[in-house]
mmCIF file of C-alpha atoms and ligand atoms in Angstrom:
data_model
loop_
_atom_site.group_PDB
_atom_site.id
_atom_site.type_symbol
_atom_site.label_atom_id
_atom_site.label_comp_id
_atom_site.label_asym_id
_atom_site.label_seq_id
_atom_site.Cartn_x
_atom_site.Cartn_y
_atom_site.Cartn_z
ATOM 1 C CA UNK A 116 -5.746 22.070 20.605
ATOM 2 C CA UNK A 117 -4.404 22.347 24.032
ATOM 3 C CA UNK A 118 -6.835 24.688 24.883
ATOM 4 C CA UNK A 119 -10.057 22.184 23.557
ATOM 5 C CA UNK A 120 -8.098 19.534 25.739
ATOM 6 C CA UNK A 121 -7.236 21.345 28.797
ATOM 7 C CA UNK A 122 -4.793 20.741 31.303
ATOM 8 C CA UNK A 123 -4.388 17.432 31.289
ATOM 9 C CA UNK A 124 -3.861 17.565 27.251
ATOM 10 C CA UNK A 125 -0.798 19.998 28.126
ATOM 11 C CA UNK A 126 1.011 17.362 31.057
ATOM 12 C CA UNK A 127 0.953 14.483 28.423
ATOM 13 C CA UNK A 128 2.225 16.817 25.782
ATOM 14 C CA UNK A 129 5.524 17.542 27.196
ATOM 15 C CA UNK A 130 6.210 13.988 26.780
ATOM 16 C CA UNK A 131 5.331 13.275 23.452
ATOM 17 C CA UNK A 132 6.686 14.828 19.748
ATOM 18 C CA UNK A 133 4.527 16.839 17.089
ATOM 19 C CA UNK A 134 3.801 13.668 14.997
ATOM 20 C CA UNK A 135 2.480 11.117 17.854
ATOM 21 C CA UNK A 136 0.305 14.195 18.998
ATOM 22 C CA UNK A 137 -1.234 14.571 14.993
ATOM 23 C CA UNK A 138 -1.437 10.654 15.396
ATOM 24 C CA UNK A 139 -3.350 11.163 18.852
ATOM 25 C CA UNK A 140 -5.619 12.965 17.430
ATOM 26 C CA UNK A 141 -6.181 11.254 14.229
ATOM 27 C CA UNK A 142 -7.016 8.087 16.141
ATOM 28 C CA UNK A 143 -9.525 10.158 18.710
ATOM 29 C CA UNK A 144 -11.548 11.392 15.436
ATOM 30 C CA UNK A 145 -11.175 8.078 13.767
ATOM 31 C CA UNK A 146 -13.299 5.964 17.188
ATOM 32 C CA UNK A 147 -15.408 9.079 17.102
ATOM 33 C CA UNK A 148 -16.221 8.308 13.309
ATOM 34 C CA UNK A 149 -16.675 5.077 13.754
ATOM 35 C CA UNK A 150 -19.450 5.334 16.960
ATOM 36 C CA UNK A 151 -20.787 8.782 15.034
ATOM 37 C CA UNK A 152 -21.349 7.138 11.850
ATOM 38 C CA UNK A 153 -18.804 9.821 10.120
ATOM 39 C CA UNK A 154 -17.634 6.457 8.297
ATOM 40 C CA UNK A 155 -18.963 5.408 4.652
ATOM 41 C CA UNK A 156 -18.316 3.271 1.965
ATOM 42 C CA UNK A 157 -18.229 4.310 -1.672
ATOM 43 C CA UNK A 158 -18.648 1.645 -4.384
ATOM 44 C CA UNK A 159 -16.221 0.668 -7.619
ATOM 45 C CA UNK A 160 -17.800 -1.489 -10.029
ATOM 46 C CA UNK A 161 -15.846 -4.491 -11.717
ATOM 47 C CA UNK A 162 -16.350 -4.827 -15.423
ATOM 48 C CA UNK A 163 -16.701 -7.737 -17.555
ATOM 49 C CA UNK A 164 -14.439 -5.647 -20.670
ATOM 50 C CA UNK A 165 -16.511 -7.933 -23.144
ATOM 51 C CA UNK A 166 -19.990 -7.043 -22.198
ATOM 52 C CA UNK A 167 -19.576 -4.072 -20.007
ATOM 53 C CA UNK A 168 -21.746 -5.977 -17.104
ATOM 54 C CA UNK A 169 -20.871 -5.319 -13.526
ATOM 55 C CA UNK A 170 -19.057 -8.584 -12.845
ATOM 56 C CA UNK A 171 -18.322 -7.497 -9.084
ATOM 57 C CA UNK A 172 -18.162 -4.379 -6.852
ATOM 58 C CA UNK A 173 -15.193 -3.447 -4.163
ATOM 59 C CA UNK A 174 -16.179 -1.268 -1.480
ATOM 60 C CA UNK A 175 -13.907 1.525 -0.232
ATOM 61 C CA UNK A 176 -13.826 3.353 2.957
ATOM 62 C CA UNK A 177 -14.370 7.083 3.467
ATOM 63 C CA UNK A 178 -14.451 9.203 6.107
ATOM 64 C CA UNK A 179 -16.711 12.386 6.006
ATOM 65 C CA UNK A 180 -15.144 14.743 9.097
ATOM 66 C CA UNK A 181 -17.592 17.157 9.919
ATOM 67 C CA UNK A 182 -14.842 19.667 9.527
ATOM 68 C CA UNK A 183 -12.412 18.503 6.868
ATOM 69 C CA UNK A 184 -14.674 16.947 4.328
ATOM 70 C CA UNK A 185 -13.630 13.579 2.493
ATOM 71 C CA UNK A 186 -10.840 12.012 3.551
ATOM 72 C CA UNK A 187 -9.322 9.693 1.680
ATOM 73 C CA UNK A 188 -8.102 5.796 3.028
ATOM 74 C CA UNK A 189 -4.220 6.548 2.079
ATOM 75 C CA UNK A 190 -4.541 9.075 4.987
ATOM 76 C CA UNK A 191 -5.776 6.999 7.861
ATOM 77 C CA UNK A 192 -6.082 3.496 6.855
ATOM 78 C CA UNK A 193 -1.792 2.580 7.429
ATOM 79 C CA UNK A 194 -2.035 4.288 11.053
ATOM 80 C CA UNK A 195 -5.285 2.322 11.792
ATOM 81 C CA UNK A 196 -3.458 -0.585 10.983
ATOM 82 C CA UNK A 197 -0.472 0.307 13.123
ATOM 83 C CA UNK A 198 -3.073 0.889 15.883
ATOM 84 C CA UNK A 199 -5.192 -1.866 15.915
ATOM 85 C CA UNK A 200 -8.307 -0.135 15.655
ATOM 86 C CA UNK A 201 -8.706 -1.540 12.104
ATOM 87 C CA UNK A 202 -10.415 -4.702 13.460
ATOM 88 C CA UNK A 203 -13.316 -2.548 14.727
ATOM 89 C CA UNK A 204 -13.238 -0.355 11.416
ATOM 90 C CA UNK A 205 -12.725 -3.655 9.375
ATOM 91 C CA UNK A 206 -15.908 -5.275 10.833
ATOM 92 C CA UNK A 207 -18.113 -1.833 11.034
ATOM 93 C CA UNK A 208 -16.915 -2.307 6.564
ATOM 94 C CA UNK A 209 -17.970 -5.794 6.018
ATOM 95 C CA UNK A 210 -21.010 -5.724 7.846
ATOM 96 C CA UNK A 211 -21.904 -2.836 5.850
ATOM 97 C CA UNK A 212 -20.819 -4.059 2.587
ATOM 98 C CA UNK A 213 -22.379 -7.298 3.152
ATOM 99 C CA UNK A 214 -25.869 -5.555 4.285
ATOM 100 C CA UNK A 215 -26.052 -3.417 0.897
ATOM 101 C CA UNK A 216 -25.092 -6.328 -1.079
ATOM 102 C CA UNK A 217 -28.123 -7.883 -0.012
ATOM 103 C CA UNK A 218 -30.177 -4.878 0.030
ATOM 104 C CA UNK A 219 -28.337 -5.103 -4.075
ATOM 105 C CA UNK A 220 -29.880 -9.107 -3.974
ATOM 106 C CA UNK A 221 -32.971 -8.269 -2.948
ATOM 107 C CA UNK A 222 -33.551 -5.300 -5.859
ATOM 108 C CA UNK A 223 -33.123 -8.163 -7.740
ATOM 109 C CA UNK A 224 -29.891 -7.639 -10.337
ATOM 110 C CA UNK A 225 -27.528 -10.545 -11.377
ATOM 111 C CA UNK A 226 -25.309 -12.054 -8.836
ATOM 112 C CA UNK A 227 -22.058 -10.258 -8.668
ATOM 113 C CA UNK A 228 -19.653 -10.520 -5.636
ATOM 114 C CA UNK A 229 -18.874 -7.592 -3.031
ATOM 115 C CA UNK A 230 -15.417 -7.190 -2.483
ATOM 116 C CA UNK A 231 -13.762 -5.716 0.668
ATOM 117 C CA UNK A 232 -10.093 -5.077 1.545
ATOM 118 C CA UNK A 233 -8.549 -6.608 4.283
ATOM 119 C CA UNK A 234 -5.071 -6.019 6.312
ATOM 120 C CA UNK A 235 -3.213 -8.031 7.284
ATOM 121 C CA UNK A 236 -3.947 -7.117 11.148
ATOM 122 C CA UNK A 237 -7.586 -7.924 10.717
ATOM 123 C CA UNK A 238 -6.738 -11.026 8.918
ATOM 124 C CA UNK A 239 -4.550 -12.368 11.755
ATOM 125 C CA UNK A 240 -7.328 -11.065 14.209
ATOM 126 C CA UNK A 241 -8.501 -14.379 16.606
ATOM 127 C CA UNK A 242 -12.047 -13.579 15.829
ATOM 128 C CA UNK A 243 -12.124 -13.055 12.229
ATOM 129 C CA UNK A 244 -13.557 -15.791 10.878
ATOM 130 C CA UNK A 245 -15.649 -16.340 13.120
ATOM 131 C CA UNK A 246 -17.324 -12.254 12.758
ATOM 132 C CA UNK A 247 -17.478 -13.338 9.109
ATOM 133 C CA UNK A 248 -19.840 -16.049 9.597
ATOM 134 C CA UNK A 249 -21.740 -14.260 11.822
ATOM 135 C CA UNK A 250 -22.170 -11.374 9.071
ATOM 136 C CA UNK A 251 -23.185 -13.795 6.322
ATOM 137 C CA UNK A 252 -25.614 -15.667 9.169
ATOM 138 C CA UNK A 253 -27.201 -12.040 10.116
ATOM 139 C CA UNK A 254 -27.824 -10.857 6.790
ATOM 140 C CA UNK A 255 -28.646 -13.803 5.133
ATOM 141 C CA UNK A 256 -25.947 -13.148 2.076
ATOM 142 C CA UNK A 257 -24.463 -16.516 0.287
ATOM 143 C CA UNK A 258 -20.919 -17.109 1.252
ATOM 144 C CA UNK A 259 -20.081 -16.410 -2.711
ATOM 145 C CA UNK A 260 -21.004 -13.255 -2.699
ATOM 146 C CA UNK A 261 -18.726 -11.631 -0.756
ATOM 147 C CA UNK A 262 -14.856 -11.606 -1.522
ATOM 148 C CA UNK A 263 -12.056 -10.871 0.257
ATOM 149 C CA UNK A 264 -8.841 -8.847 -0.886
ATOM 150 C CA UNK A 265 -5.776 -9.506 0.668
ATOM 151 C CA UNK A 266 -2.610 -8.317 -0.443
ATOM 152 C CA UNK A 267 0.867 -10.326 -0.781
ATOM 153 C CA UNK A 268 2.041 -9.581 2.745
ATOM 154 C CA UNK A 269 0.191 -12.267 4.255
ATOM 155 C CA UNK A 270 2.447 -14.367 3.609
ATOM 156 C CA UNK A 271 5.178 -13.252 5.595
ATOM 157 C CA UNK A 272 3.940 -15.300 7.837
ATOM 158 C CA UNK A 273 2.908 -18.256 5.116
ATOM 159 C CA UNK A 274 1.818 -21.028 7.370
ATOM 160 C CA UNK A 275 -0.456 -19.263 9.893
ATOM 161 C CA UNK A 276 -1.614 -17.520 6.899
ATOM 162 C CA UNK A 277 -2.482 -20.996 4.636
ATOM 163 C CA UNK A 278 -4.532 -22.371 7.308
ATOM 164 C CA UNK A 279 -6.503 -18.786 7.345
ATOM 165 C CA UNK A 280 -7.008 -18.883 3.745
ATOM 166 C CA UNK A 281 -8.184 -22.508 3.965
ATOM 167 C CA UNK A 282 -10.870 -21.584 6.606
ATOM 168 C CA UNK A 283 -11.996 -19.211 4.429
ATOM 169 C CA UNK A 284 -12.194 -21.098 1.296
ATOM 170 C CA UNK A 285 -14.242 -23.702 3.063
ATOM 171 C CA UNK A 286 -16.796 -21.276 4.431
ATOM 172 C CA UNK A 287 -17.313 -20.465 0.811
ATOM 173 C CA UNK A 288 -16.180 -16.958 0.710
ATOM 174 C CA UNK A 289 -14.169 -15.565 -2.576
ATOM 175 C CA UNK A 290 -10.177 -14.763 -2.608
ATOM 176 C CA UNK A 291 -8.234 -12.315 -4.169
ATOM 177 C CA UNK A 292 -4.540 -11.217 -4.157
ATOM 178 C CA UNK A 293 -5.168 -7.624 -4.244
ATOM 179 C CA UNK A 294 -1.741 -5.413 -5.512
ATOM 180 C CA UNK A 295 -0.904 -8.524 -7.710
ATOM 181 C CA UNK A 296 3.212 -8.357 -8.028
ATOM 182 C CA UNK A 297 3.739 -5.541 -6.146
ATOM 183 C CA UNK A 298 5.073 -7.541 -3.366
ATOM 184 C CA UNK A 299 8.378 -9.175 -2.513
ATOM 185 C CA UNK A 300 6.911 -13.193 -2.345
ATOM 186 C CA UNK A 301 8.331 -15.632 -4.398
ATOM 187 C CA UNK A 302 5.760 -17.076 -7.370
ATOM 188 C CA UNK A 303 5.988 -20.392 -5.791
ATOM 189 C CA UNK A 304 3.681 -19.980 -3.157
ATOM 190 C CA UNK A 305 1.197 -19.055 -6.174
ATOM 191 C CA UNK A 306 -0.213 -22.397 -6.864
ATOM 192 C CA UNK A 307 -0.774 -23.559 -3.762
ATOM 193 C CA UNK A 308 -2.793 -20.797 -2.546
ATOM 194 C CA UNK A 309 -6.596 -21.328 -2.434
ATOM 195 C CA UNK A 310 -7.304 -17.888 -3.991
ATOM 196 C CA UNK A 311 -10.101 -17.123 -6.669
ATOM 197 C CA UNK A 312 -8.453 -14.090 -8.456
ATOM 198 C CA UNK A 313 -5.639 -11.753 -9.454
ATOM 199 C CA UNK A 314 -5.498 -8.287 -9.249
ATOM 200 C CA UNK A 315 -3.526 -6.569 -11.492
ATOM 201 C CA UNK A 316 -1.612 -3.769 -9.913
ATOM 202 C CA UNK A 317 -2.066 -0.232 -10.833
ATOM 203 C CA UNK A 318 1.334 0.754 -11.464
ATOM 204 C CA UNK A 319 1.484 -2.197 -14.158
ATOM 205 C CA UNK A 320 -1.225 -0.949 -16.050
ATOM 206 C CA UNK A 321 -0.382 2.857 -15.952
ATOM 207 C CA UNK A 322 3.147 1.600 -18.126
ATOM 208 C CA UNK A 323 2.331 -0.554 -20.818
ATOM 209 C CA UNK A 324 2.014 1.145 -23.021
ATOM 210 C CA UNK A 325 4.983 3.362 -22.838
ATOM 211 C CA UNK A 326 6.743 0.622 -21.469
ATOM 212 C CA UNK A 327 7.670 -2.297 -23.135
ATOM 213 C CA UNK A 328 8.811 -4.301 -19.928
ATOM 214 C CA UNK A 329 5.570 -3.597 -18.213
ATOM 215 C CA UNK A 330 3.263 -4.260 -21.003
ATOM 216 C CA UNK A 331 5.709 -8.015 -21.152
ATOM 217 C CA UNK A 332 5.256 -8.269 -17.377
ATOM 218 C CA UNK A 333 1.135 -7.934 -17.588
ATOM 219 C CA UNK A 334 0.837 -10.105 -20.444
ATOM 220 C CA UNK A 335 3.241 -12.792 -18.249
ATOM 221 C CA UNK A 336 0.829 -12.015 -15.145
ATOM 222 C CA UNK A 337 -2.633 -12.459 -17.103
ATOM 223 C CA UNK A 338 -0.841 -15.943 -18.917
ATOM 224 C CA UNK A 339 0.135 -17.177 -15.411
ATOM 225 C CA UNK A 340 -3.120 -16.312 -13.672
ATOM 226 C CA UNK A 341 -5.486 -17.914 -16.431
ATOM 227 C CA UNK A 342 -3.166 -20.910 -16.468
ATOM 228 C CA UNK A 343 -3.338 -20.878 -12.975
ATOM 229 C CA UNK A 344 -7.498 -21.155 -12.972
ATOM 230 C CA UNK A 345 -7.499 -17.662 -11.437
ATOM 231 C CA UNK A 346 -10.214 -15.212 -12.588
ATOM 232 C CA UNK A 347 -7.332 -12.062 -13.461
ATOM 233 C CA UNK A 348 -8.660 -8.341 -13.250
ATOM 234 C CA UNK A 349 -6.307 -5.216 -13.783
ATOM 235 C CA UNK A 350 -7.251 -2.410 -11.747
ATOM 236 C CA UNK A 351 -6.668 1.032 -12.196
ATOM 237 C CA UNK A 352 -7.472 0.990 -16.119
ATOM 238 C CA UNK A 353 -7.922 4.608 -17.332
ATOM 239 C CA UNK A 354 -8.079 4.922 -21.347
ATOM 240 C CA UNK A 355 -9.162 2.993 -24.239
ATOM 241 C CA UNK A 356 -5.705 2.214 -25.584
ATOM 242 C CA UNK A 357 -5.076 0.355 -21.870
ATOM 243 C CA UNK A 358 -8.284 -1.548 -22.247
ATOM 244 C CA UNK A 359 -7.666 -2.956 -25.601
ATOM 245 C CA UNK A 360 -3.820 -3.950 -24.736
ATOM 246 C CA UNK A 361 -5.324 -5.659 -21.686
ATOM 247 C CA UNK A 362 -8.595 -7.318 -23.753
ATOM 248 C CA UNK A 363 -6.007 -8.143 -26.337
ATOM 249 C CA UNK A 364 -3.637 -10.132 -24.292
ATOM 250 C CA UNK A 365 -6.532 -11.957 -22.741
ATOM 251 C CA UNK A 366 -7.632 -9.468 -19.658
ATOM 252 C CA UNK A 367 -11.589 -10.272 -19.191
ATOM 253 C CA UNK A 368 -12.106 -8.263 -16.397
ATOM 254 C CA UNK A 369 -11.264 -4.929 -15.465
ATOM 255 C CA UNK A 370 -11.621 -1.709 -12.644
ATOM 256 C CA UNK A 371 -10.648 1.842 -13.074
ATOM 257 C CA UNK A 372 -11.581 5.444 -14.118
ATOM 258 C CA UNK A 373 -12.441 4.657 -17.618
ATOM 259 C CA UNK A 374 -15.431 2.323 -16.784
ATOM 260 C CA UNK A 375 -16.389 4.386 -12.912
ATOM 261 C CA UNK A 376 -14.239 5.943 -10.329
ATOM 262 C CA UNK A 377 -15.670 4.873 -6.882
ATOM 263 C CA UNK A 378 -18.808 6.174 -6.148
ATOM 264 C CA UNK A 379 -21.823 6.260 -3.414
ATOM 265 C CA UNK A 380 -24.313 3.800 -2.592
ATOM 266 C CA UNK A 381 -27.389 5.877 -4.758
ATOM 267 C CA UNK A 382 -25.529 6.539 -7.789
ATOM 268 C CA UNK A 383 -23.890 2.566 -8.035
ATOM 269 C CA UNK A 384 -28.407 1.868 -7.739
ATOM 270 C CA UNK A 385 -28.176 3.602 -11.180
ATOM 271 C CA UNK A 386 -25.391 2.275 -12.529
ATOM 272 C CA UNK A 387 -27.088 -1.401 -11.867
ATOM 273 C CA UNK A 388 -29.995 -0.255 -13.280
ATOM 274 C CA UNK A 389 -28.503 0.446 -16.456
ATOM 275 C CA UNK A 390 -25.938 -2.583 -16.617
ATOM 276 C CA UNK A 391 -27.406 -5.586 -14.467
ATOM 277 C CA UNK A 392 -30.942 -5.733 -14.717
ATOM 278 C CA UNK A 393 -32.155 -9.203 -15.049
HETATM 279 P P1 LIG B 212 -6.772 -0.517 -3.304
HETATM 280 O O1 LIG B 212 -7.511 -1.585 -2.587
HETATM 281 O O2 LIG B 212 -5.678 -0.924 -4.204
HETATM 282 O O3 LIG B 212 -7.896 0.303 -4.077
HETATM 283 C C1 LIG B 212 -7.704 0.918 -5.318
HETATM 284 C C2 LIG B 212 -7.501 2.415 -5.165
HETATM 285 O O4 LIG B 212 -7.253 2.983 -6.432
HETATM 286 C C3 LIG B 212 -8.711 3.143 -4.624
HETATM 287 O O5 LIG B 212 -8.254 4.276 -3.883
HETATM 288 C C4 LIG B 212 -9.416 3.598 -5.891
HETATM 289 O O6 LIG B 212 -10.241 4.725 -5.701
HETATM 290 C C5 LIG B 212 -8.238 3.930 -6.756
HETATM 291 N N1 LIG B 212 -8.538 3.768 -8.181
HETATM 292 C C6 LIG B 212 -9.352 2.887 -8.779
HETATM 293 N N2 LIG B 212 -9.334 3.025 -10.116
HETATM 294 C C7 LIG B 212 -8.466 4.029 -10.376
HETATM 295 C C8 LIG B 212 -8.013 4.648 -11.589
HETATM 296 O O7 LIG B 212 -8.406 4.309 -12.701
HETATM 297 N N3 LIG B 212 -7.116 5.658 -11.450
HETATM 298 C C9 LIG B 212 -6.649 6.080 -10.233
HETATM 299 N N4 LIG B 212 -5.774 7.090 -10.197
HETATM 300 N N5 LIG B 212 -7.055 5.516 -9.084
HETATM 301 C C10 LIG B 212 -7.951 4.499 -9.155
HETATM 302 P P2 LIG B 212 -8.840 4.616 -2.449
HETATM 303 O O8 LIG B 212 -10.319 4.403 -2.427
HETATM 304 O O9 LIG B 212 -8.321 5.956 -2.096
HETATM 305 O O10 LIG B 212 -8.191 3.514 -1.527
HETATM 306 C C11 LIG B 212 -6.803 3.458 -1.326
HETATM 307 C C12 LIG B 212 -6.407 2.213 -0.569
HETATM 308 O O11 LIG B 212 -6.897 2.255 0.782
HETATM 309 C C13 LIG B 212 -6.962 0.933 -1.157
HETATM 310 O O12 LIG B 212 -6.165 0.537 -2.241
HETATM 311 C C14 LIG B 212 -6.864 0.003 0.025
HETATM 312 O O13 LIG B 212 -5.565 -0.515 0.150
HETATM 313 C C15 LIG B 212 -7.142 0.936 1.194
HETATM 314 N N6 LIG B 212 -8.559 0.793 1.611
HETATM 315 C C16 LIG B 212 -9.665 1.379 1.114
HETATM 316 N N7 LIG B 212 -10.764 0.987 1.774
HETATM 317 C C17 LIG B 212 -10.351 0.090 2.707
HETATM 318 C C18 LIG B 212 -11.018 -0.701 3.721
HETATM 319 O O14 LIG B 212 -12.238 -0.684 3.864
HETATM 320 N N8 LIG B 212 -10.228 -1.498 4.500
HETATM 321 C C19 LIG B 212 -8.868 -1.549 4.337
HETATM 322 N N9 LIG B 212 -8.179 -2.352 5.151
HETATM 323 N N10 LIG B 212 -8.228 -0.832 3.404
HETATM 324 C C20 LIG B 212 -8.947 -0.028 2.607
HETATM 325 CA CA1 LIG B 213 -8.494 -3.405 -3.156
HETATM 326 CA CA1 LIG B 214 -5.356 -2.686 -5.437
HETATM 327 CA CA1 LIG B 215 -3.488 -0.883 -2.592
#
């Protein structure tokens, strides 16, 4: 490394430890992705559990390093975040989930939204809103097609964050609360959030059914959402006897392994063909 860097590499290193050098670097090959086109997005296809149709699709960031092969979003996406360079990786991921939507509309299968994840940084980024419309202006996709998951930390900072949401909601684009209950927020904020949907976290559904509690708590969280008006999903579903607790206690929705793990662009074209043609 210190040799590929030279002699300047070697005066800054004397002032910095082991991990901020790893971090260095990781942020180097992560703008170098992003102008390189190293970045991609692989697709995971929401399920109605009642008819098997493709009720929505989340996108998911990957990075292909020329060297190192996939790597995975747990790897890169928290320092990205600490950095700040997840506003330009956010936007380069909803401009490019937004274009294959379309490119999705325009093959002509039933309307289903796109989902994207976004932090909190990107969230409280001046310009967001504003990049959003411009995204649904330049490729021409509905407002209601695309959805937005955001997790519970927003609302550490709850008003700034309400009028945010409310922006949103009036431009027309979809809500969710993605991590549902994995966060420290009271309920009470709940109802007065304009959010479309629920997701069910994970580490709920990987318990209940060895875990009385948990299977309690999902049942309570599916109750509450529905009551609520919220569209409720459970993510991370990965065996029969999960789906049919979850369609039994009211679940219509549903994301994981058992139905598709995320997958590329060509081989979601397939799975459309075979679920969502019109
Ligand atoms: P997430 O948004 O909660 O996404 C769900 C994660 O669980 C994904 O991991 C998905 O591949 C995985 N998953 C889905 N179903 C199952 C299942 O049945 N079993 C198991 N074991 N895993 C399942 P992935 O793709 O590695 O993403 C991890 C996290 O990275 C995401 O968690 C999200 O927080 C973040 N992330 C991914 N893409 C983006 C992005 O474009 N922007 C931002 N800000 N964050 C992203
Ligand atoms: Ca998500
Ligand atoms: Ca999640
Ligand atoms: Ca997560």
């Amino acid at each position: 490394l210190a040799k590929e860097r030279g002699n300047n590499f070697c005066f800054y290193s004397s002032n910095l430890n082991g991990i901020s050098i790893r971090k260095m670097e990781l942020e180097n090959g992560l703008r170098k992705a992003l102008e390189q086109g190293q970045l991609m997005l692989y697709y995971q296809p929401q399920v109605s559990i009642l008819t098997r149709e493709i009720v929505g699709i989340e996108a998911l960031i990957r990075w292909h390093h020329p060297e190192h092969g996939f790597i995975a979003p747990s790897e890169f996406i928290p320092l990205v975040e600490e950095t700040g360079l997840i506003v330009p990786i956010g936007k380069w991921v909803v401009t490019e989930a937004c274009k294959q939507r379309k490119a999705w509309e325009n093959a002509g299968y039933r309307d289903f939204p796109i989902a994207v994840n976004v932090s909190v940084r990107q969230f409280e980024d001046e310009q967001f809103i504003e990049y959003i419309l411009e995204v649904l202006d330049e490729t021409g996709l509905a407002a209601n097609q695309l959805e937005l998951e955001i997790t519970e930390s927003i609302m550490q900072n709850p008003e700034n964050s309400m009028i945010i949401l409310n922006q949103l909601k009036d431009l027309g684009v979809l809500l969710s609360i993605d991590d549902f209950g994995t966060g420290y927020s009271s309920l009470s904020y709940l109802k007065h959030l304009p959010i479309d949907k629920i997701k069910i976290d994970k580490s709920f559904v990987d318990d209940i059914l060895y875990d009385a509690n948990q299977g309690v708590m999902v049942k309570t969280i599916i109750d509450m959402g529905l009551n609520l008006n919220f569209t409720v999903i459970a993510e991370g579903i990965e065996t029969d006897e999960q789906l049919s607790f979850l369609k039994k206690n009211g679940c219509r929705i549903g994301q994981g392994y058992l139905f598709s793990k995320p997958i590329p662009t060509e081989q979601m074209d397939e799975f459309l063909l075979y679920t969502n043609r019109k």
